[in-house]
Every structure is written in structure tokens, then in C-alpha cells.
GROMACS .gro file of C-alpha atoms in nm:
model
  386
    1MET     CA    1   0.008  -0.001   0.015
    2TYR     CA    2   0.133   0.313  -0.114
    3PRO     CA    3   0.150   0.623   0.157
    4SER     CA    4  -0.149   0.840   0.159
    5LEU     CA    5  -0.104   1.199  -0.058
    6PRO     CA    6   0.018   1.471   0.135
    7ARG     CA    7  -0.225   1.733   0.226
    8PRO     CA    8  -0.215   2.139   0.199
    9HIS     CA    9  -0.069   2.310   0.506
   10GLU     CA   10   0.054   2.663   0.407
   11ARG     CA   11   0.045   2.882   0.099
   12ARG     CA   12   0.327   3.098  -0.037
   13GLU     CA   13   0.246   3.392  -0.227
   14GLY     CA   14   0.488   3.600  -0.454
   15VAL     CA   15   0.689   3.334  -0.597
   16GLY     CA   16   1.019   3.426  -0.758
   17HIS     CA   17   1.107   3.749  -0.967
   18ALA     CA   18   1.081   3.840  -1.338
   19THR     CA   19   1.219   3.658  -1.624
   20SER     CA   20   1.218   3.666  -1.967
   21SER     CA   21   0.949   3.563  -2.131
   22GLY     CA   22   0.924   3.371  -2.483
   23ASP     CA   23   0.678   3.252  -2.703
   24SER     CA   24   0.902   2.975  -2.883
   25GLY     CA   25   0.744   2.573  -2.918
   26GLY     CA   26   0.405   2.538  -2.835
   27GLY     CA   27   0.101   2.331  -3.030
   28ASP     CA   28  -0.240   2.230  -2.928
   29GLY     CA   29  -0.160   1.908  -2.698
   30ASP     CA   30  -0.530   1.671  -2.635
   31ALA     CA   31  -0.552   1.488  -2.339
   32ASP     CA   32  -0.798   1.248  -2.468
   33ASP     CA   33  -0.564   1.108  -2.754
   34GLY     CA   34  -0.295   1.012  -2.499
   35GLY     CA   35  -0.096   1.356  -2.591
   36MET     CA   36   0.039   1.213  -2.940
   37SER     CA   37  -0.115   1.486  -3.150
   38GLY     CA   38   0.035   1.773  -2.957
   39SER     CA   39   0.312   1.953  -3.078
   40GLU     CA   40   0.613   1.816  -2.906
   41TYR     CA   41   0.917   2.028  -2.769
   42GLY     CA   42   1.156   1.753  -2.792
   43SER     CA   43   1.323   1.528  -2.508
   44PRO     CA   44   1.655   1.642  -2.371
   45GLY     CA   45   1.865   1.415  -2.572
   46GLN     CA   46   1.720   1.601  -2.881
   47THR     CA   47   1.901   1.913  -2.798
   48GLY     CA   48   2.244   1.786  -2.895
   49GLU     CA   49   2.367   1.702  -2.550
   50THR     CA   50   2.382   1.359  -2.367
   51SER     CA   51   2.052   1.296  -2.224
   52GLU     CA   52   2.154   1.068  -1.976
   53SER     CA   53   2.440   0.965  -1.750
   54SER     CA   54   2.436   0.737  -1.467
   55SER     CA   55   2.615   0.857  -1.136
   56ALA     CA   56   2.604   0.753  -0.753
   57HIS     CA   57   2.373   1.058  -0.709
   58GLY     CA   58   2.085   0.919  -0.935
   59THR     CA   59   2.061   0.992  -1.344
   60GLN     CA   60   2.195   1.283  -1.463
   61VAL     CA   61   1.992   1.450  -1.737
   62ALA     CA   62   2.115   1.722  -1.956
   63THR     CA   63   1.878   2.034  -1.842
   64PRO     CA   64   1.932   2.373  -2.024
   65ASN     CA   65   1.897   2.731  -1.843
   66LEU     CA   66   1.993   2.640  -1.503
   67MET     CA   67   2.141   2.905  -1.321
   68ASP     CA   68   2.545   2.906  -1.203
   69GLY     CA   69   2.653   2.749  -1.491
   70ARG     CA   70   2.511   2.413  -1.399
   71THR     CA   71   2.406   2.197  -1.711
   72SER     CA   72   2.221   1.886  -1.550
   73ALA     CA   73   1.991   1.760  -1.303
   74SER     CA   74   1.931   1.406  -1.154
   75SER     CA   75   1.655   1.193  -1.120
   76TYR     CA   76   1.670   1.007  -0.784
   77GLY     CA   77   1.929   1.249  -0.699
   78THR     CA   78   1.942   1.354  -0.339
   79GLY     CA   79   1.963   1.729  -0.439
   80GLY     CA   80   2.080   1.945  -0.171
   81GLY     CA   81   2.460   2.160  -0.111
   82LYS     CA   82   2.507   2.464   0.013
   83ALA     CA   83   2.248   2.768  -0.102
   84MET     CA   84   2.412   3.028  -0.267
   85LYS     CA   85   2.322   3.366  -0.289
   86ILE     CA   86   2.274   3.517  -0.634
   87THR     CA   87   2.471   3.808  -0.694
   88SER     CA   88   2.346   3.971  -1.009
   89GLY     CA   89   2.053   3.965  -1.245
   90LEU     CA   90   1.661   3.964  -1.187
   91PHE     CA   91   1.736   3.720  -0.891
   92GLU     CA   92   2.004   3.911  -0.726
   93GLY     CA   93   1.994   3.866  -0.357
   94ASN     CA   94   1.753   3.545  -0.349
   95LEU     CA   95   1.888   3.228  -0.258
   96LEU     CA   96   1.967   2.958  -0.534
   97GLY     CA   97   2.005   2.589  -0.487
   98GLY     CA   98   2.013   2.395  -0.118
   99GLY     CA   99   1.668   2.141  -0.175
  100THR     CA  100   1.697   1.824  -0.081
  101ARG     CA  101   1.482   1.512  -0.185
  102PRO     CA  102   1.257   1.481   0.139
  103GLU     CA  103   1.181   1.839   0.075
  104VAL     CA  104   1.012   1.814  -0.277
  105TYR     CA  105   0.667   1.764  -0.148
  106GLY     CA  106   0.460   2.059  -0.139
  107THR     CA  107   0.062   2.090  -0.093
  108SER     CA  108  -0.252   2.113  -0.348
  109VAL     CA  109  -0.158   2.511  -0.312
  110TYR     CA  110  -0.001   2.690  -0.570
  111GLY     CA  111   0.347   2.826  -0.427
  112SER     CA  112   0.410   2.538  -0.148
  113GLY     CA  113   0.721   2.290  -0.177
  114TYR     CA  114   0.969   2.538  -0.034
  115PRO     CA  115   1.179   2.362   0.219
  116LYS     CA  116   1.207   2.567   0.537
  117GLY     CA  117   1.399   2.857   0.588
  118TYR     CA  118   1.362   2.993   0.188
  119THR     CA  119   1.086   3.276   0.115
  120SER     CA  120   0.867   3.228  -0.196
  121HIS     CA  121   1.128   3.458  -0.401
  122ASP     CA  122   1.416   3.202  -0.381
  123LEU     CA  123   1.480   2.889  -0.608
  124PRO     CA  124   1.617   2.610  -0.373
  125PHE     CA  125   1.560   2.367  -0.656
  126TYR     CA  126   1.689   2.562  -0.956
  127PHE     CA  127   1.348   2.523  -1.140
  128PHE     CA  128   1.104   2.809  -1.160
  129PRO     CA  129   0.709   2.751  -1.070
  130ILE     CA  130   0.483   2.683  -1.329
  131VAL     CA  131   0.248   2.957  -1.466
  132TRP     CA  132  -0.119   2.870  -1.526
  133GLY     CA  133  -0.127   2.981  -1.884
  134ALA     CA  134  -0.141   3.280  -2.082
  135GLY     CA  135  -0.537   3.369  -1.998
  136ALA     CA  136  -0.533   3.219  -1.674
  137THR     CA  137  -0.928   3.163  -1.657
  138ALA     CA  138  -1.169   2.900  -1.620
  139GLY     CA  139  -1.465   2.933  -1.812
  140THR     CA  140  -1.598   3.262  -1.686
  141THR     CA  141  -1.409   3.254  -1.328
  142THR     CA  142  -1.093   3.493  -1.339
  143TYR     CA  143  -0.769   3.333  -1.154
  144PRO     CA  144  -0.660   3.545  -0.866
  145LEU     CA  145  -0.304   3.683  -0.961
  146TYR     CA  146  -0.092   3.478  -0.804
  147LEU     CA  147  -0.176   3.184  -0.986
  148ASN     CA  148  -0.073   3.364  -1.322
  149ARG     CA  149   0.287   3.457  -1.313
  150THR     CA  150   0.351   3.497  -1.689
  151THR     CA  151   0.478   3.845  -1.587
  152GLU     CA  152   0.747   3.704  -1.393
  153PHE     CA  153   0.812   3.358  -1.560
  154GLY     CA  154   0.722   3.387  -1.893
  155GLN     CA  155   0.451   3.218  -2.087
  156PRO     CA  156   0.433   2.826  -2.056
  157THR     CA  157   0.617   2.830  -2.420
  158ASN     CA  158   0.894   3.003  -2.278
  159SER     CA  159   1.192   2.840  -2.384
  160SER     CA  160   1.425   3.014  -2.154
  161ARG     CA  161   1.297   2.857  -1.830
  162PRO     CA  162   1.510   2.598  -1.627
  163GLY     CA  163   1.441   2.269  -1.829
  164GLY     CA  164   1.283   2.445  -2.084
  165PRO     CA  165   0.873   2.536  -2.174
  166LEU     CA  166   0.621   2.373  -1.996
  167MET     CA  167   0.515   2.006  -2.100
  168GLN     CA  168   0.230   1.798  -2.000
  169ALA     CA  169   0.127   1.396  -1.971
  170THR     CA  170  -0.181   1.259  -1.974
  171LEU     CA  171  -0.198   0.937  -1.722
  172ARG     CA  172  -0.519   0.710  -1.705
  173THR     CA  173  -0.603   0.416  -1.467
  174ASN     CA  174  -0.701   0.091  -1.537
  175ALA     CA  175  -0.953   0.094  -1.271
  176SER     CA  176  -1.171   0.389  -1.315
  177ASP     CA  177  -1.221   0.669  -1.571
  178ASP     CA  178  -0.981   0.889  -1.377
  179VAL     CA  179  -0.764   1.090  -1.574
  180PHE     CA  180  -0.450   1.264  -1.409
  181HIS     CA  181  -0.227   1.516  -1.564
  182PHE     CA  182   0.196   1.587  -1.474
  183LEU     CA  183   0.280   1.908  -1.561
  184ALA     CA  184   0.647   2.072  -1.526
  185ASP     CA  185   0.929   2.180  -1.758
  186ASN     CA  186   1.034   1.976  -2.033
  187THR     CA  187   1.355   1.798  -1.895
  188THR     CA  188   1.140   1.671  -1.621
  189VAL     CA  189   0.816   1.557  -1.794
  190TYR     CA  190   1.054   1.369  -2.053
  191THR     CA  191   1.259   1.213  -1.767
  192LEU     CA  192   0.962   1.132  -1.564
  193LEU     CA  193   0.709   0.995  -1.790
  194PRO     CA  194   0.878   0.677  -1.881
  195ILE     CA  195   0.955   0.619  -1.528
  196LEU     CA  196   0.568   0.678  -1.434
  197ARG     CA  197   0.475   0.484  -1.704
  198SER     CA  198   0.696   0.159  -1.583
  199ASN     CA  199   0.655   0.154  -1.242
  200CYS     CA  200   0.258   0.267  -1.182
  201SER     CA  201   0.179   0.012  -1.494
  202ALA     CA  202   0.367  -0.279  -1.337
  203TYR     CA  203   0.145  -0.294  -1.063
  204GLY     CA  204  -0.168  -0.286  -1.261
  205HIS     CA  205  -0.251   0.053  -1.187
  206LEU     CA  206  -0.176   0.295  -1.489
  207ASN     CA  207  -0.360   0.229  -1.824
  208ALA     CA  208  -0.035   0.221  -2.055
  209ASN     CA  209  -0.212   0.200  -2.378
  210THR     CA  210  -0.424   0.517  -2.314
  211SER     CA  211  -0.135   0.686  -2.107
  212SER     CA  212   0.099   0.960  -2.322
  213LEU     CA  213   0.368   0.755  -2.470
  214ALA     CA  214   0.541   1.126  -2.498
  215PRO     CA  215   0.496   1.470  -2.352
  216TYR     CA  216   0.332   1.720  -2.509
  217ALA     CA  217   0.342   2.119  -2.494
  218TYR     CA  218   0.096   2.266  -2.210
  219MET     CA  219  -0.051   2.578  -2.363
  220GLY     CA  220  -0.264   2.677  -2.117
  221ALA     CA  221  -0.561   2.817  -2.315
  222ASN     CA  222  -0.692   2.433  -2.447
  223ALA     CA  223  -1.015   2.309  -2.318
  224SER     CA  224  -0.839   1.987  -2.220
  225ASP     CA  225  -0.546   2.151  -2.001
  226PRO     CA  226  -0.533   2.067  -1.656
  227LEU     CA  227  -0.675   2.365  -1.428
  228PRO     CA  228  -0.528   2.515  -1.119
  229VAL     CA  229  -0.817   2.387  -0.955
  230ASP     CA  230  -0.775   2.053  -1.050
  231ALA     CA  231  -0.426   2.026  -0.841
  232LEU     CA  232  -0.371   1.764  -0.605
  233GLN     CA  233   0.017   1.816  -0.518
  234TYR     CA  234   0.285   2.042  -0.616
  235TYR     CA  235   0.665   1.928  -0.607
  236ARG     CA  236   0.983   2.110  -0.618
  237SER     CA  237   0.873   2.481  -0.475
  238SER     CA  238   0.563   2.452  -0.718
  239SER     CA  239   0.779   2.372  -1.017
  240ALA     CA  240   0.599   2.057  -1.116
  241VAL     CA  241   0.235   1.922  -1.023
  242LEU     CA  242   0.004   1.607  -1.065
  243THR     CA  243  -0.353   1.723  -1.149
  244LEU     CA  244  -0.661   1.506  -1.120
  245GLU     CA  245  -0.959   1.582  -1.408
  246GLY     CA  246  -1.278   1.727  -1.226
  247TYR     CA  247  -1.095   1.755  -0.861
  248ASN     CA  248  -1.223   2.150  -0.877
  249ASN     CA  249  -1.097   2.241  -0.568
  250THR     CA  250  -1.238   2.603  -0.569
  251VAL     CA  251  -1.067   2.729  -0.241
  252VAL     CA  252  -0.745   2.823  -0.454
  253LEU     CA  253  -0.995   3.094  -0.626
  254SER     CA  254  -1.059   3.198  -0.248
  255SER     CA  255  -0.883   3.488  -0.059
  256THR     CA  256  -0.775   3.180   0.167
  257PRO     CA  257  -0.634   2.964  -0.072
  258ASN     CA  258  -0.442   2.763   0.213
  259ALA     CA  259  -0.778   2.675   0.378
  260THR     CA  260  -0.846   2.279   0.383
  261ALA     CA  261  -0.866   2.165   0.068
  262LYS     CA  262  -1.187   2.004  -0.057
  263ALA     CA  263  -1.203   1.610  -0.019
  264LEU     CA  264  -1.100   1.426  -0.310
  265PRO     CA  265  -1.357   1.236  -0.499
  266ALA     CA  266  -1.492   0.880  -0.305
  267ASN     CA  267  -1.435   0.694  -0.596
  268VAL     CA  268  -1.070   0.836  -0.701
  269ASP     CA  269  -0.840   0.569  -0.793
  270VAL     CA  270  -0.615   0.562  -0.468
  271MET     CA  271  -0.370   0.288  -0.563
  272THR     CA  272  -0.270   0.470  -0.887
  273LEU     CA  273  -0.283   0.813  -0.751
  274SER     CA  274  -0.044   0.685  -0.437
  275CYS     CA  275   0.199   0.534  -0.715
  276LEU     CA  276   0.221   0.849  -0.903
  277ASN     CA  277   0.250   1.080  -0.610
  278ASP     CA  278   0.563   0.835  -0.474
  279THR     CA  279   0.724   0.793  -0.803
  280ILE     CA  280   0.708   1.184  -0.867
  281GLY     CA  281   0.837   1.292  -0.525
  282ALA     CA  282   1.125   1.015  -0.537
  283ALA     CA  283   1.258   1.066  -0.930
  284VAL     CA  284   1.186   1.411  -0.979
  285PRO     CA  285   1.557   1.591  -1.134
  286LEU     CA  286   1.702   1.770  -0.860
  287VAL     CA  287   2.062   1.969  -0.904
  288ASN     CA  288   2.293   1.797  -0.717
  289PRO     CA  289   2.570   1.972  -0.531
  290PRO     CA  290   2.933   1.968  -0.729
  291THR     CA  291   3.128   1.652  -0.650
  292VAL     CA  292   3.361   1.710  -0.345
  293LYS     CA  293   3.663   1.457  -0.365
  294PRO     CA  294   3.738   1.212  -0.065
  295PRO     CA  295   3.998   1.336   0.165
  296LEU     CA  296   4.370   1.221   0.135
  297SER     CA  297   4.471   0.928   0.335
  298ALA     CA  298   4.757   1.007   0.587
  299GLY     CA  299   5.014   0.823   0.342
  300ALA     CA  300   4.950   1.038   0.076
  301ILE     CA  301   4.956   1.345   0.314
  302VAL     CA  302   5.324   1.208   0.435
  303GLY     CA  303   5.430   1.179   0.070
  304ILE     CA  304   5.291   1.540  -0.029
  305VAL     CA  305   5.480   1.671   0.249
  306ILE     CA  306   5.797   1.473   0.198
  307GLY     CA  307   5.816   1.576  -0.162
  308SER     CA  308   5.773   1.918  -0.086
  309LEU     CA  309   6.066   1.942   0.141
  310ILE     CA  310   6.250   1.761  -0.095
  311GLY     CA  311   6.128   2.015  -0.335
  312ALA     CA  312   6.248   2.298  -0.174
  313PHE     CA  313   6.552   2.203  -0.056
  314LEU     CA  314   6.643   2.110  -0.439
  315CYS     CA  315   6.511   2.441  -0.528
  316CYS     CA  316   6.700   2.623  -0.254
  317TYR     CA  317   7.003   2.432  -0.357
  318SER     CA  318   7.001   2.554  -0.743
  319CYS     CA  319   6.904   2.895  -0.650
  320GLY     CA  320   7.242   2.926  -0.399
  321VAL     CA  321   7.419   2.782  -0.670
  322ALA     CA  322   7.323   3.029  -0.899
  323TRP     CA  323   7.327   3.316  -0.646
  324ALA     CA  324   7.711   3.220  -0.600
  325VAL     CA  325   7.801   3.185  -0.957
  326VAL     CA  326   7.584   3.556  -1.011
  327LYS     CA  327   7.792   3.719  -0.720
  328TYR     CA  328   8.132   3.556  -0.783
  329THR     CA  329   8.191   3.523  -1.146
  330PRO     CA  330   8.333   3.887  -1.113
  331VAL     CA  331   8.599   3.841  -0.870
  332LEU     CA  332   8.698   3.514  -1.073
  333ASP     CA  333   8.726   3.717  -1.370
  334ARG     CA  334   8.973   3.958  -1.180
  335ILE     CA  335   9.166   3.680  -1.064
  336GLU     CA  336   9.197   3.509  -1.393
  337ALA     CA  337   9.287   3.869  -1.569
  338ARG     CA  338   9.580   3.884  -1.318
  339GLN     CA  339   9.692   3.543  -1.326
  340GLU     CA  340   9.684   3.600  -1.740
  341ARG     CA  341   9.879   3.926  -1.647
  342ASN     CA  342  10.164   3.771  -1.435
  343ARG     CA  343  10.195   3.494  -1.707
  344GLN     CA  344  10.257   3.743  -2.001
  345ALA     CA  345  10.525   3.947  -1.790
  346HIS     CA  346  10.723   3.599  -1.697
  347SER     CA  347  10.692   3.495  -2.065
  348LEU     CA  348  10.856   3.863  -2.162
  349ASP     CA  349  11.126   3.818  -1.895
  350ASN     CA  350  11.245   3.462  -2.050
  351ASP     CA  351  11.242   3.614  -2.389
  352VAL     CA  352  11.501   3.911  -2.342
  353HIS     CA  353  11.886   3.774  -2.213
  354LEU     CA  354  12.153   4.028  -2.083
  355PRO     CA  355  12.498   3.943  -2.158
  356ASP     CA  356  12.668   3.793  -1.854
  357ARG     CA  357  13.013   3.924  -1.730
  358ALA     CA  358  13.306   3.680  -1.791
  359HIS     CA  359  13.469   3.571  -1.485
  360PRO     CA  360  13.777   3.318  -1.494
  361THR     CA  361  13.764   2.998  -1.361
  362ALA     CA  362  14.034   2.743  -1.229
  363ALA     CA  363  13.938   2.505  -1.534
  364ASN     CA  364  13.961   2.775  -1.781
  365PRO     CA  365  14.259   3.029  -1.652
  366ALA     CA  366  14.362   3.133  -1.971
  367GLN     CA  367  14.040   3.250  -2.096
  368PRO     CA  368  14.093   3.610  -2.021
  369ALA     CA  369  14.426   3.613  -2.187
  370ALA     CA  370  14.208   3.479  -2.512
  371GLN     CA  371  13.949   3.731  -2.522
  372GLU     CA  372  14.183   3.953  -2.481
  373ASP     CA  373  14.331   3.851  -2.810
  374ASN     CA  374  14.019   3.835  -2.975
  375THR     CA  375  14.027   4.180  -2.971
  376LYS     CA  376  14.311   4.222  -3.154
  377GLU     CA  377  14.306   4.314  -3.545
  378PRO     CA  378  14.263   3.971  -3.712
  379ASN     CA  379  14.519   4.064  -3.982
  380ALA     CA  380  14.775   4.199  -3.762
  381ARG     CA  381  15.101   3.995  -3.831
  382PRO     CA  382  15.312   3.908  -3.478
  383THR     CA  383  15.641   4.120  -3.461
  384ALA     CA  384  15.944   3.985  -3.492
  385GLY     CA  385  16.156   3.881  -3.202
  386PRO     CA  386  16.515   3.985  -3.139
   0.00000   0.00000   0.00000
């Protein structure tokens, strides 16, 4: 047995700030034909990005237009992380992110589904609240302003909203004629529809043959489109909603929309409703916090410290050698120059030899006489003796 559907407890007005509106996309979807005749915006995988990838935090789905540079959300992801304050743009000063999986459930009142500590102007789950159509009328009844936030978040076809323009899926039961609708951004509906079909048809609750095979555009002006008075449950800060055709909870049109909601029809298929509600709450895509690397082990820290010390030593040693070379090179050059001058002077002394004075020696006593004879003219004839 599935848990009972959460009941209303409060209403939050003034959800969000203005964003640019766009009129791209569109088409008239028909709930009665399973959504196959509507104009389809395209699945996340058709935007040119990888549609899904598995991770420890659920299956990641490419999600356009998310703030803070994020590019994906995760079905079955945990969400969470630290909320940050937006520093510029239309949402300046408001909180972004931080919403967790247990906090996705709101009530049957638009503006619910915000985690504790957030205001209605924050974006705890990154996604914008839905808007209830361009005309915001149900027959002759005009909806209160808080249900029609198109001036802030653009028309349902606004392709610049996180996840893309609003899309819907029709979900029919096997046990009764109940017709449910799921309404959210393009990425969310494309991600959840196959999960809803698989989970709830497996138990025999959902009629897979008559339920939507693919999402189709929500225009807010077609007679078959879901209505805010049919809302059973809002999720993820009112950025997704499950409705039941014919519920007609007119309390949401009063001046006190957070009053006790109208009771569900007695013959509603509670089993299918509970399955849809549980599956949406468990699998609606959330933006996970940035991946945090695990802390280093003690051995890794010691290795880093030792390596740093060795590196510092080698750096200091290299720097010291370089400093010494720079500092003492001029001195060494001067010493080398002086040594070169000394060598040159010594070489000059060796090349110039002055004549030595003759000194008689015992071994050659006649040397002076011979030298004296050498002074005589070579042609002089000896004189005759007596």
C-alpha cells in the first residue's frame, strides 16, 4: 500500500522574480488522445547534449538554462548542497540551490513546496514555478493573480525557463475513468514519464495503452489542459504539479487558498494516485551539489609533505649555486685576468737575455787572455823577436 497523499498546510505568495518570456514552441496538445497529437518540444537528448548518464547521485539528465553554470539535474538524485546568494541579474539577493529530496513535497496550493528557511522569492531547486496559462481563466472565472505569474516567468512556451518550456503528460488508470495530468518543464516531464509508465503499470494501476507515450506542450488555453483547481500536489517549489480532472478544488480561488482543501472524490483510484505521487517525489530531477573529492589518506599527506620538502631543498640548493655563480663570477674574472698578466710578464722576462760578465775559472785560466787576444785585429802580423 502506498502512503497517503500529503495534504495542504500553507500557501506561499509572490513566488520568484521576473524572467524573460518567450513564445517559442507550442502546439495544441489533446489530453484525450494520450498526448500524441500535440506539438512536441523534444526530449533532452534531442537538444544535442547527452540525455542521461548514471552516477552515484541518480541518473543525470541534460537540463538547459540552469543558473550558476549548471548543466544537468538527476532523477533520484539527493539534491542539497549549500545555498548560495545570487549576486546579479533579476534574482539578485535571493537564494539558489540547497533543496533536498525529502523537501520536494508541497501541498495542493500553488506556491508550496519550499524547504524551511526559504522565502517564496528563492529558487531552492533551481527550477521556476509553473505558470497557469496566458489567459488564466477557467470558463467565466478569473484566476487570482498569484496563479498567473506569466509577467515574472514568461508564458508556458517560454523556452528560456530552466528545463525548457512547460510540457504535460496524461495518465489514465485501469480501475476507473480517472484522468491525471503531470505538468512541469520539458526536461522533467521527459525524464519522469517513462518512469511513471514503468512503475505504475507494473502493478496494474496505470493503463499504459491509453496514457501518454510522449509529453506534449502545455498552452494553458486548451479546454483539455489541466487546471489549477484540479491540482492535487505540487512538488519542488511548485515547479511541477499532479492534477486530477474534475477535482475542482475552488478553495484555491478564494482569498484564503491555504484553507482546508476540498475532499478527494470518493471513487478516486487511490492506488494509482499514490503510485504516481510516490514516484514523482522519488524521481523528480534535482540539481545535486558539486562533487567533493574524498580526503587524502595519511600516507598520501606524508608523501606530499616529504616531496614538498625535497623539492624546496633542491630549489634552494639550485638557487644558492646560481646566486654564488652570479656573485663571484666578477671576482673570479679579475683573479684570472691578474694571473694572465703575470704569465705574460714572466714570458717576457724569459725572452730578453742580457750578456753575462765573464769570470775566470780554475778550469779555464787562459780564458781572459783569449778574450783579450780576440780584441786584436785578425790580420795583424806578429812582430819578430830579437
